[in-house]
mmCIF file of C-alpha atoms in Angstrom:
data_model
loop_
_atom_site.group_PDB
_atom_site.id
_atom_site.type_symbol
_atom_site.label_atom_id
_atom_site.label_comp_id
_atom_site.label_asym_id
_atom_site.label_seq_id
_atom_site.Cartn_x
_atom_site.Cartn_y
_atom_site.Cartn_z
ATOM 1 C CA UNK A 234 27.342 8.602 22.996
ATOM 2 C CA UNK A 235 26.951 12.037 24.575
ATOM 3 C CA UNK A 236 25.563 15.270 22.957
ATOM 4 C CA UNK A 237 27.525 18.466 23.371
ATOM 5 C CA UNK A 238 25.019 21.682 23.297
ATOM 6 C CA UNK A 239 27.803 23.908 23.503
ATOM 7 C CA UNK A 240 28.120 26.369 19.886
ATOM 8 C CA UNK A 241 31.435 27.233 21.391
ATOM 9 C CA UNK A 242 32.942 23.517 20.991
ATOM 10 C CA UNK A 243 31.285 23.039 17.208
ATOM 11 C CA UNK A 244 33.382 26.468 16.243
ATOM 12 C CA UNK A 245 36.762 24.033 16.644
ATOM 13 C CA UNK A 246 35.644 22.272 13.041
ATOM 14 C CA UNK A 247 39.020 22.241 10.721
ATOM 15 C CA UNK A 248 39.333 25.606 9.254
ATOM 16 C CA UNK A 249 38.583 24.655 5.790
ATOM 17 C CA UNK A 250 35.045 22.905 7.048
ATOM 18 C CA UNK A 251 31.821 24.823 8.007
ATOM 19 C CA UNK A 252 30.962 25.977 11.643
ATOM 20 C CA UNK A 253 28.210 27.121 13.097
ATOM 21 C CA UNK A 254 28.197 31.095 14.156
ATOM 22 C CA UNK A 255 25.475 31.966 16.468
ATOM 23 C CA UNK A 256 22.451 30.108 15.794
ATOM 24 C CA UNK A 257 23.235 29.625 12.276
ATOM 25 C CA UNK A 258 25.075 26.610 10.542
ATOM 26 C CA UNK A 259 27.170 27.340 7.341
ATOM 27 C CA UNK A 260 28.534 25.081 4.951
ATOM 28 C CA UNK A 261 31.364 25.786 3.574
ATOM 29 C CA UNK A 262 34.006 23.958 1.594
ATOM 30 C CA UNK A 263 37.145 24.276 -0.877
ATOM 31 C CA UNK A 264 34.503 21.763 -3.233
ATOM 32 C CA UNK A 265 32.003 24.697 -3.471
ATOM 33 C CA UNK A 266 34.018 28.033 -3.484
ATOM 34 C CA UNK A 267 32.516 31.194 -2.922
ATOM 35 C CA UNK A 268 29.189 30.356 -1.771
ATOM 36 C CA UNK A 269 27.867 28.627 1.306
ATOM 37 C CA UNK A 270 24.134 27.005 2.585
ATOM 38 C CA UNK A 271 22.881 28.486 5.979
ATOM 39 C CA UNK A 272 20.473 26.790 8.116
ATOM 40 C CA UNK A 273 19.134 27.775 11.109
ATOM 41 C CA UNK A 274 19.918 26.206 14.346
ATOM 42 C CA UNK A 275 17.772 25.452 17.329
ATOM 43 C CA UNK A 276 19.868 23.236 19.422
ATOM 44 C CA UNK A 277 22.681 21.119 18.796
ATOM 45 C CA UNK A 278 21.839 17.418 19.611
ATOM 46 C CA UNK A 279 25.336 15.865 19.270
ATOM 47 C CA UNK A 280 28.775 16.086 18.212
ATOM 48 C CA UNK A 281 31.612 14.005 18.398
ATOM 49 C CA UNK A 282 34.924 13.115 16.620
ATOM 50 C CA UNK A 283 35.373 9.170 14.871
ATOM 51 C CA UNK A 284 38.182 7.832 13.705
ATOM 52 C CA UNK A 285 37.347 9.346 10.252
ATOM 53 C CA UNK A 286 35.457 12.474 10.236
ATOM 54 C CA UNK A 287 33.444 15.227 12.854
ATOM 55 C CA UNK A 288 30.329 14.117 13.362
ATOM 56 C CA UNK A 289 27.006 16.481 13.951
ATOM 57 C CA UNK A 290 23.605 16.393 14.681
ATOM 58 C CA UNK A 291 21.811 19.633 14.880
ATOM 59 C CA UNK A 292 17.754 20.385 15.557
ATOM 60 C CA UNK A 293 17.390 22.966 12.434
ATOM 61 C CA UNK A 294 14.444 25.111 12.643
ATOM 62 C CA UNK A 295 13.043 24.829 9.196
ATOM 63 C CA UNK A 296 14.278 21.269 7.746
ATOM 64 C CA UNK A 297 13.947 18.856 11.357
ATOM 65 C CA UNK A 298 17.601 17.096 12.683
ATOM 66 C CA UNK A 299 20.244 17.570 10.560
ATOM 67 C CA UNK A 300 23.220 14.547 10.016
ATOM 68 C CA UNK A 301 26.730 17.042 9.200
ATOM 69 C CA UNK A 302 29.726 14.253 8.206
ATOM 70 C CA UNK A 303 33.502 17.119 8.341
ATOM 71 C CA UNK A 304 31.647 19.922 8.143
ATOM 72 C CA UNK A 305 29.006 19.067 5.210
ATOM 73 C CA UNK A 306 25.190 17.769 5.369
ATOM 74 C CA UNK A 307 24.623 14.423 4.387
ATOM 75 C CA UNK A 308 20.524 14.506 5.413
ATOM 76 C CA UNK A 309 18.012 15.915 6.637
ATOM 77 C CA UNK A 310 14.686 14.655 7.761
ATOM 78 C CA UNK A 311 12.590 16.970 5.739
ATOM 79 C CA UNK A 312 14.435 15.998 1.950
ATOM 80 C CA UNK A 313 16.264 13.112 2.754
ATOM 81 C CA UNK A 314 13.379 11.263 0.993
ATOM 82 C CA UNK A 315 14.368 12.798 -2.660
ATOM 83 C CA UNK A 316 17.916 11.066 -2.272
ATOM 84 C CA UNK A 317 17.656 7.985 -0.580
ATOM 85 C CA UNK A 318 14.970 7.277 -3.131
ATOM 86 C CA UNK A 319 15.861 7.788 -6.311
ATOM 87 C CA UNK A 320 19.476 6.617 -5.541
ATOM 88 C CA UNK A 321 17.664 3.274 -4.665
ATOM 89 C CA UNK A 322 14.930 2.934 -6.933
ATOM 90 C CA UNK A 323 16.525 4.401 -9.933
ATOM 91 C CA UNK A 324 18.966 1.040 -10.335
ATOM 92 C CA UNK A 325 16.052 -1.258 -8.693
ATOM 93 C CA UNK A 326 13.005 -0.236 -10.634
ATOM 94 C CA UNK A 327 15.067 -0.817 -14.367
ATOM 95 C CA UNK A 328 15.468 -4.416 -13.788
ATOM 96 C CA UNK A 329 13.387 -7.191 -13.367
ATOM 97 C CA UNK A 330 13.478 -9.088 -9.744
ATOM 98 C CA UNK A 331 16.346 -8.013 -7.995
ATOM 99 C CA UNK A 332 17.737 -10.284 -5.310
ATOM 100 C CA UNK A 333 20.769 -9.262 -4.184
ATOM 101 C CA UNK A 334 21.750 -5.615 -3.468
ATOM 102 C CA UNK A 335 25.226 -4.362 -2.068
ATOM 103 C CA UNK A 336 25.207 -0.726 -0.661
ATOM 104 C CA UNK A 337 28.557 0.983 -0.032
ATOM 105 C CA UNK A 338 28.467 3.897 2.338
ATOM 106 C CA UNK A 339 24.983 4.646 3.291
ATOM 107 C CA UNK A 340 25.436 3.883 6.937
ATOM 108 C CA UNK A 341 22.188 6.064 8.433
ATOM 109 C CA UNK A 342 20.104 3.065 6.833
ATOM 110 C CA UNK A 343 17.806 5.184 4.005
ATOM 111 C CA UNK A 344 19.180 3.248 1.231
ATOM 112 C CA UNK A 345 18.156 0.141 3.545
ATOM 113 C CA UNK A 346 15.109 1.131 4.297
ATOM 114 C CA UNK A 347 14.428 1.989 0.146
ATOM 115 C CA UNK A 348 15.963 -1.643 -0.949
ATOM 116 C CA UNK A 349 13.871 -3.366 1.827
ATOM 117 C CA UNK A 350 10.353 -2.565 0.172
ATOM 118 C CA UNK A 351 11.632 -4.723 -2.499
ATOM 119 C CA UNK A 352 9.643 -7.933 -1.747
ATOM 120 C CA UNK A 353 11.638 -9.359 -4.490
ATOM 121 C CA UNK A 354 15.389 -9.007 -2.333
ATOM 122 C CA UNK A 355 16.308 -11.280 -0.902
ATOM 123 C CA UNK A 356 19.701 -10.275 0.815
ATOM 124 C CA UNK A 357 20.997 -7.063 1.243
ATOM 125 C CA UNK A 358 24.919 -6.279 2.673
ATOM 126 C CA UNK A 359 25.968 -3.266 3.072
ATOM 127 C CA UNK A 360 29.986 -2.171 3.963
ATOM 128 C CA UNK A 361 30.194 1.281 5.844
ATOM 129 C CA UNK A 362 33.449 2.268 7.455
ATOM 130 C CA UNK A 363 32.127 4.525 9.897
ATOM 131 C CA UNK A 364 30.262 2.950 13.041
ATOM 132 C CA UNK A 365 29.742 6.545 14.691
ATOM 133 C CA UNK A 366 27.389 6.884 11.449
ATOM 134 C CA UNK A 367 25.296 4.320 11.822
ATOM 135 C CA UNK A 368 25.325 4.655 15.830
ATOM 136 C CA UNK A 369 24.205 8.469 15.882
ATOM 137 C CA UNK A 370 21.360 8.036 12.825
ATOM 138 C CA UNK A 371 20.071 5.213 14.552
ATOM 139 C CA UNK A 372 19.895 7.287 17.848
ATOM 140 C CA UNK A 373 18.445 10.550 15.809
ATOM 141 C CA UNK A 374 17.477 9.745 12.780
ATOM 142 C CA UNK A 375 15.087 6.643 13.946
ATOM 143 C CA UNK A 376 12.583 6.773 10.602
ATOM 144 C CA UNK A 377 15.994 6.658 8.507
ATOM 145 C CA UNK A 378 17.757 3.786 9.915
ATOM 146 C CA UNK A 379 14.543 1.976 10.459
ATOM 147 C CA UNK A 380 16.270 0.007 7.070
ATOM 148 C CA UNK A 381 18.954 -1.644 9.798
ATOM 149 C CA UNK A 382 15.533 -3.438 10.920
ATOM 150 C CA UNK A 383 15.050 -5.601 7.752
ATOM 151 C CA UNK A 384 16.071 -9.252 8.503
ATOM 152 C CA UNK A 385 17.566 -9.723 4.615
ATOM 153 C CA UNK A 386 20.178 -6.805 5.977
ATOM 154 C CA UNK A 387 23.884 -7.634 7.072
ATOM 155 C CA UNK A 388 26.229 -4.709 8.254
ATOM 156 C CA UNK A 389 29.720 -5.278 7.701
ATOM 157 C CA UNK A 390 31.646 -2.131 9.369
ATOM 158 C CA UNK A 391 34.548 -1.702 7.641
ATOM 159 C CA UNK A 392 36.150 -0.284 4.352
ATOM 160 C CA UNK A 393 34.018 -0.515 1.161
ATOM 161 C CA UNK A 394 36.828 -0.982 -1.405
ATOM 162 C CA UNK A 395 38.629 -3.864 0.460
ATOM 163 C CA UNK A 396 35.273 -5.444 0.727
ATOM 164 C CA UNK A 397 34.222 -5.286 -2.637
ATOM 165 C CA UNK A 398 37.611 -6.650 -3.631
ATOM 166 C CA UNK A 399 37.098 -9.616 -1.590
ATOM 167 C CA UNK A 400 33.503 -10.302 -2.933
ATOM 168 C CA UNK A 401 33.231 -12.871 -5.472
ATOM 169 C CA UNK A 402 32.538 -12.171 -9.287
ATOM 170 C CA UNK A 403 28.979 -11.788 -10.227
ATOM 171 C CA UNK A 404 27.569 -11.958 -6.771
ATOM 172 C CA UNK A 405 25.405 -9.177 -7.105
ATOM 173 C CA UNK A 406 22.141 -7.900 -8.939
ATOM 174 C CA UNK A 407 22.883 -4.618 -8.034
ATOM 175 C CA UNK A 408 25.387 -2.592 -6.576
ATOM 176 C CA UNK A 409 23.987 1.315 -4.621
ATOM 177 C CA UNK A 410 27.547 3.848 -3.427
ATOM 178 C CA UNK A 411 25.772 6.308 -1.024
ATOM 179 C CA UNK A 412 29.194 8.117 -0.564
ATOM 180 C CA UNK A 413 30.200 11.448 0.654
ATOM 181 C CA UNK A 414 32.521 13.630 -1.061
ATOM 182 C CA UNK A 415 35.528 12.803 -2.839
ATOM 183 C CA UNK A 416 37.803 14.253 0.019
ATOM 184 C CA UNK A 417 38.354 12.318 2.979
ATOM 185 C CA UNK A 418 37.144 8.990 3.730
ATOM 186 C CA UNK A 419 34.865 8.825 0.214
ATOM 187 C CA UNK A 420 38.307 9.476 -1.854
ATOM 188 C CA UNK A 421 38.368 5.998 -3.505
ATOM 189 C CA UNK A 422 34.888 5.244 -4.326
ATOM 190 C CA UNK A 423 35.322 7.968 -6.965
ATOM 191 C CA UNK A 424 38.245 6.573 -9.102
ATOM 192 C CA UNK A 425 38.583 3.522 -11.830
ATOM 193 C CA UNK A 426 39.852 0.619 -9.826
ATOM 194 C CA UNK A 427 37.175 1.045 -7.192
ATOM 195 C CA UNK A 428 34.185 1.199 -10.354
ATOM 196 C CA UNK A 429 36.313 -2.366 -11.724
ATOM 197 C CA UNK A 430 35.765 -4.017 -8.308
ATOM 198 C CA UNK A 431 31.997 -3.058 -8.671
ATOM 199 C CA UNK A 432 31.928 -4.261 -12.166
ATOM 200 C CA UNK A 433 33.843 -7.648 -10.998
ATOM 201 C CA UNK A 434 31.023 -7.868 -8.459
ATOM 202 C CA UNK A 435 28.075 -7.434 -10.517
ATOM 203 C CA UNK A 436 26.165 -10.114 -12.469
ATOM 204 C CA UNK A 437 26.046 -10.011 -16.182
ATOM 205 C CA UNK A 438 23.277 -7.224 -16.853
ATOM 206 C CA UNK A 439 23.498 -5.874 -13.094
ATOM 207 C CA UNK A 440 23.220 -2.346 -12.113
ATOM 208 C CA UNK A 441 25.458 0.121 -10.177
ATOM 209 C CA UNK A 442 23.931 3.745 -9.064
ATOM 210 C CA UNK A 443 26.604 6.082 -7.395
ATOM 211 C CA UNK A 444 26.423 9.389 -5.922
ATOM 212 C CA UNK A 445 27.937 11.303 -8.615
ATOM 213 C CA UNK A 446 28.083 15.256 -7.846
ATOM 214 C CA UNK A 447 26.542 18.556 -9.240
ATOM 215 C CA UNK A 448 25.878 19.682 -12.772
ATOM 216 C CA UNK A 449 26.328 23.159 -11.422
ATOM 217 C CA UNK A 450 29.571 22.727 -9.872
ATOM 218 C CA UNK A 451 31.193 19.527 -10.031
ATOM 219 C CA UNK A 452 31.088 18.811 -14.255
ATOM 220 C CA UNK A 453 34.686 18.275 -14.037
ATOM 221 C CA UNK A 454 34.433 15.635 -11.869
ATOM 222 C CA UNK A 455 31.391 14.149 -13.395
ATOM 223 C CA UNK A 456 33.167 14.012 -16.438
ATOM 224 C CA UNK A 457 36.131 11.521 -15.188
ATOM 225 C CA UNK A 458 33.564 9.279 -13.512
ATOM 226 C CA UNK A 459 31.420 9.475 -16.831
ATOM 227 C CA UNK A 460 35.254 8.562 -19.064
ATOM 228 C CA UNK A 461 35.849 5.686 -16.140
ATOM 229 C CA UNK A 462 32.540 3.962 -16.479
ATOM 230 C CA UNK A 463 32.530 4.186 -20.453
ATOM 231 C CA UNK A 464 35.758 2.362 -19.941
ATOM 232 C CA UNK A 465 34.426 -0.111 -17.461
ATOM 233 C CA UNK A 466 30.807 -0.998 -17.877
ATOM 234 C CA UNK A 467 29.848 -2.642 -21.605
ATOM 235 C CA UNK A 468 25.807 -2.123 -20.807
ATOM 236 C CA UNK A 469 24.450 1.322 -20.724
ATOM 237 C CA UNK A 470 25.841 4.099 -19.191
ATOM 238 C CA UNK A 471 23.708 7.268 -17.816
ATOM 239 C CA UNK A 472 23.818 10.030 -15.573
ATOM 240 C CA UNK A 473 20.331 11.169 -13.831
ATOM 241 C CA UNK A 474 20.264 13.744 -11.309
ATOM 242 C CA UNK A 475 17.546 15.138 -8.495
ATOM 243 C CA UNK A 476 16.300 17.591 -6.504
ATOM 244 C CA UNK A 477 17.683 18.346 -2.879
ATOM 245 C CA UNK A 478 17.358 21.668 -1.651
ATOM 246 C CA UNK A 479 20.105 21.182 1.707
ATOM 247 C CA UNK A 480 22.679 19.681 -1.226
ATOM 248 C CA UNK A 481 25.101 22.339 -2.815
ATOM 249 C CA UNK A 482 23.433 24.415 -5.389
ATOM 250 C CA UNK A 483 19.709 22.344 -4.489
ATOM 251 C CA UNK A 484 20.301 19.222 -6.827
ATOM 252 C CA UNK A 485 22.945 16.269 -6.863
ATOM 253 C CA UNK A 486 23.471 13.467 -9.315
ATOM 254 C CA UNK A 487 23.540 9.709 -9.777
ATOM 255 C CA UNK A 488 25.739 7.503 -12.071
ATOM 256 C CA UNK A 489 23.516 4.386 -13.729
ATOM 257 C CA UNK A 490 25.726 2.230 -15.323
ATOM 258 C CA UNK A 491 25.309 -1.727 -16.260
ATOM 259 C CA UNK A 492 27.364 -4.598 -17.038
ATOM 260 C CA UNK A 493 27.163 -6.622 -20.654
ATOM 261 C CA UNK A 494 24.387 -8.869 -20.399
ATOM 262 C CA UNK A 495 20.595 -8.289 -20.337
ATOM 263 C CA UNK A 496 19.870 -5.101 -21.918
ATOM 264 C CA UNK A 497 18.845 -2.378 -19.397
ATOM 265 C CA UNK A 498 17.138 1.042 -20.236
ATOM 266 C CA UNK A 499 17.550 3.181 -17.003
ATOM 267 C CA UNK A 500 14.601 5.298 -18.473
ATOM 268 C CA UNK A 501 12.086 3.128 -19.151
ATOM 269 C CA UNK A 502 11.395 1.625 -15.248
ATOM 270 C CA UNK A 503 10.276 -2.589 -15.458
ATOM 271 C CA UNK A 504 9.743 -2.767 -12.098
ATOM 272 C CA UNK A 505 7.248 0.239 -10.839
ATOM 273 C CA UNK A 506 7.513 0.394 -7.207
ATOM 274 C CA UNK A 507 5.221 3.066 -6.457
ATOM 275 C CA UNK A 508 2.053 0.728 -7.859
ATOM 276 C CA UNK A 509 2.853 -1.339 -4.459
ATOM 277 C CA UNK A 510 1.776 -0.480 -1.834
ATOM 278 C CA UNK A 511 2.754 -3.819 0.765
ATOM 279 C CA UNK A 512 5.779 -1.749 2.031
ATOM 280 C CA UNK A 513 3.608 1.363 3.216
ATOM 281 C CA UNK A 514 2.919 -0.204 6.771
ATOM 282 C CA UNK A 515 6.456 -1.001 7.826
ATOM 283 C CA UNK A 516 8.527 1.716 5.545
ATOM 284 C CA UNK A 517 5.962 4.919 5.450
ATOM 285 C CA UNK A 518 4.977 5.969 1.738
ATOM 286 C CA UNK A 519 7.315 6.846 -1.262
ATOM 287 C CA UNK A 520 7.574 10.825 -0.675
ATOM 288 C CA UNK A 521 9.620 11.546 -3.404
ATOM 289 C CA UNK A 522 9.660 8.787 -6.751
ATOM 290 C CA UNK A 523 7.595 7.681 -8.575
ATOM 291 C CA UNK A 524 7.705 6.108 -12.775
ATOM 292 C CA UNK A 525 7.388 9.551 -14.119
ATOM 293 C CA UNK A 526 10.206 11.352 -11.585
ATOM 294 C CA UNK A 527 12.542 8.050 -12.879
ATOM 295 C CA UNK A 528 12.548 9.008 -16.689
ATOM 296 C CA UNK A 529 12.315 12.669 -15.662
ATOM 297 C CA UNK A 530 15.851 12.189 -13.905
ATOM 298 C CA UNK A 531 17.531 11.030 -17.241
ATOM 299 C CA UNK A 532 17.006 14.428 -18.953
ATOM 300 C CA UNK A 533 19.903 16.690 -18.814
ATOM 301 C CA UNK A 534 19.737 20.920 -19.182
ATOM 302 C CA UNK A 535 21.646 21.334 -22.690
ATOM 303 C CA UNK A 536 25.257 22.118 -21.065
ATOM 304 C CA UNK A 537 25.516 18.948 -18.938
ATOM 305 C CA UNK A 538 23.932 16.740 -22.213
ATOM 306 C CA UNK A 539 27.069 18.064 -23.731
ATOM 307 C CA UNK A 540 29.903 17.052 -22.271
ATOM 308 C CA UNK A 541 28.370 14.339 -20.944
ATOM 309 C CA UNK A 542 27.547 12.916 -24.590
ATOM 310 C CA UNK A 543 31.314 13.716 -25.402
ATOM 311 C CA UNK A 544 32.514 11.240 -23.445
ATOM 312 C CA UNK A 545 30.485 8.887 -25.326
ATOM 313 C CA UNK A 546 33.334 8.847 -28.340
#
């Protein structure tokens, strides 16, 4: 892989995608009209075109390197910690001795390295179509993809729905979609047969956590992927949500949902991570989660409880 440090060449983004204007980066997208997130740029570390999407990597002066998937930020080293975390340990930490995990998407390794301190996994797959991803975090984003590391992991390049169809029922204890947007590439992983293939591939009473959009600006959407998984999953069914200040409007949200079986209470963690400490050495500390931040994430501002309770009926 080469870098490009030219800000002329990153200007050449699809029109409808952010660029960066002199020494500043901008996102901006038809997702989150009228606004946009600036961040300032020192240098531009890479940049390069896959077979799916632009690809950036930026120094930014306040927030470390920067990982930009088409024109939108997927991480950055300084808050990366508050997603990859609770998108892992919020499914993980609500059931008892997880063994195997399935991650869809995810390919700069955080959700790796989260499922790896785990001691009770046992195998972990995970299915991202884009190898340019997983190339360039590994190159830039070493302390993220240090979860590519974990002997228990197996990377299957490649794309996530035609693998989950292919999996066999009830093979998994738990099933993580660290997905981008529902434009481009991510499209799929946001509609009902996609969510059945998950449900086909869970075991009776096993989890599924997916990346599942802003209160402030996405409700619409959240509320098809809340009427889908109603439909779908016979356990419980929640929607949590976090803190990330480089996300549109500073927070994003997770859908918990399980299959009939076992009873699970997303808000009442089993399984408290953050009172182990064996992963510390290999994994750094938890930055972000802990037990109180997990039942924290479950409680919704009045307008979201709303429609989100709605769909309930």
């Amino acid at each position: 892989m080469e870098g490009m440090t030219s800000e002329a060449s990153v200007t050449k983004l699809p029109e409808c995608f952010s660029s960066v204007i002199p020494g500043w980066f901008s996102e901006i997208s038809p997702m989150w009209p009228g606004e946009a997130h600036s961040l300032k740029v020192e240098k531009i570390l890479f940049q390069g075109k896959s077979e799916y999407q632009n690809v950036i990597v930026f120094q930014s002066s306040t927030y470390g390197k920067v990982l930009v998937l088409d024109g939108v930020i997927q991480l950055t080293e300084r808050d990366e910690c508050a997603y990859q975390e609770m998108i892992t340990h919020l499914p993980l930490c609500s059931i008892p001795n997880p063994k195997k995990v399935l991650v869809i998407g995810g390919g700069d390794g955080g959700v790796l390295r989260e499922v790896s301190r785990h001691s009770s996994v046992e195998r972990i797959d995970i299915c991202e179509i884009d190898k340019m991803v997983v190339d360039v975090s590994k190159q830039f984003f070493p302390r993220v993809a240090v979860g590519f590391n974990d002997p228990r992991v197996t990377l299957h390049i490649g794309d996530g729905v035609a693998f989950l169809k292919a999996v066999p029922e009830g093979t998994y204890d738990a099933v993580i979609v660290d997905s981008s947007d529902p434009i481009g590439p991510a499209q799929e992983l946001f509609e009902k047969p996609f969510f059945q293939s998950v449900a086909k591939a869970l075991r009776p009473g096993g989890v599924v956590c997916t990346q599942a959009e802003s209160i402030w600006l996405h409700m619409h959407i959240i509320e098809d992927i809340v009427a889908n998984c109603r439909q779908i999953f016979k356990g419980a069914v929640n929607y949590a949500w976090t803190s990330v200040p480089t996300y549109p409007s500073g927070v994003i949200g997770f859908m918990l949902c399980t299959t009939e079986g076992p009873p699970v209470d997303f808000k009442h963690p089993i399984n408290p991570i953050d009172l182990d400490d064996s992963h510390i050495k290999t994994k750094g500390p938890l930055k972000f989660y802990n037990s109180e931040m997990h039942s924290a994430a479950f409680s919704l501002p009045s307008f979201a409880r709303k429609v989100i309770e709605s769909k309930s009926d």
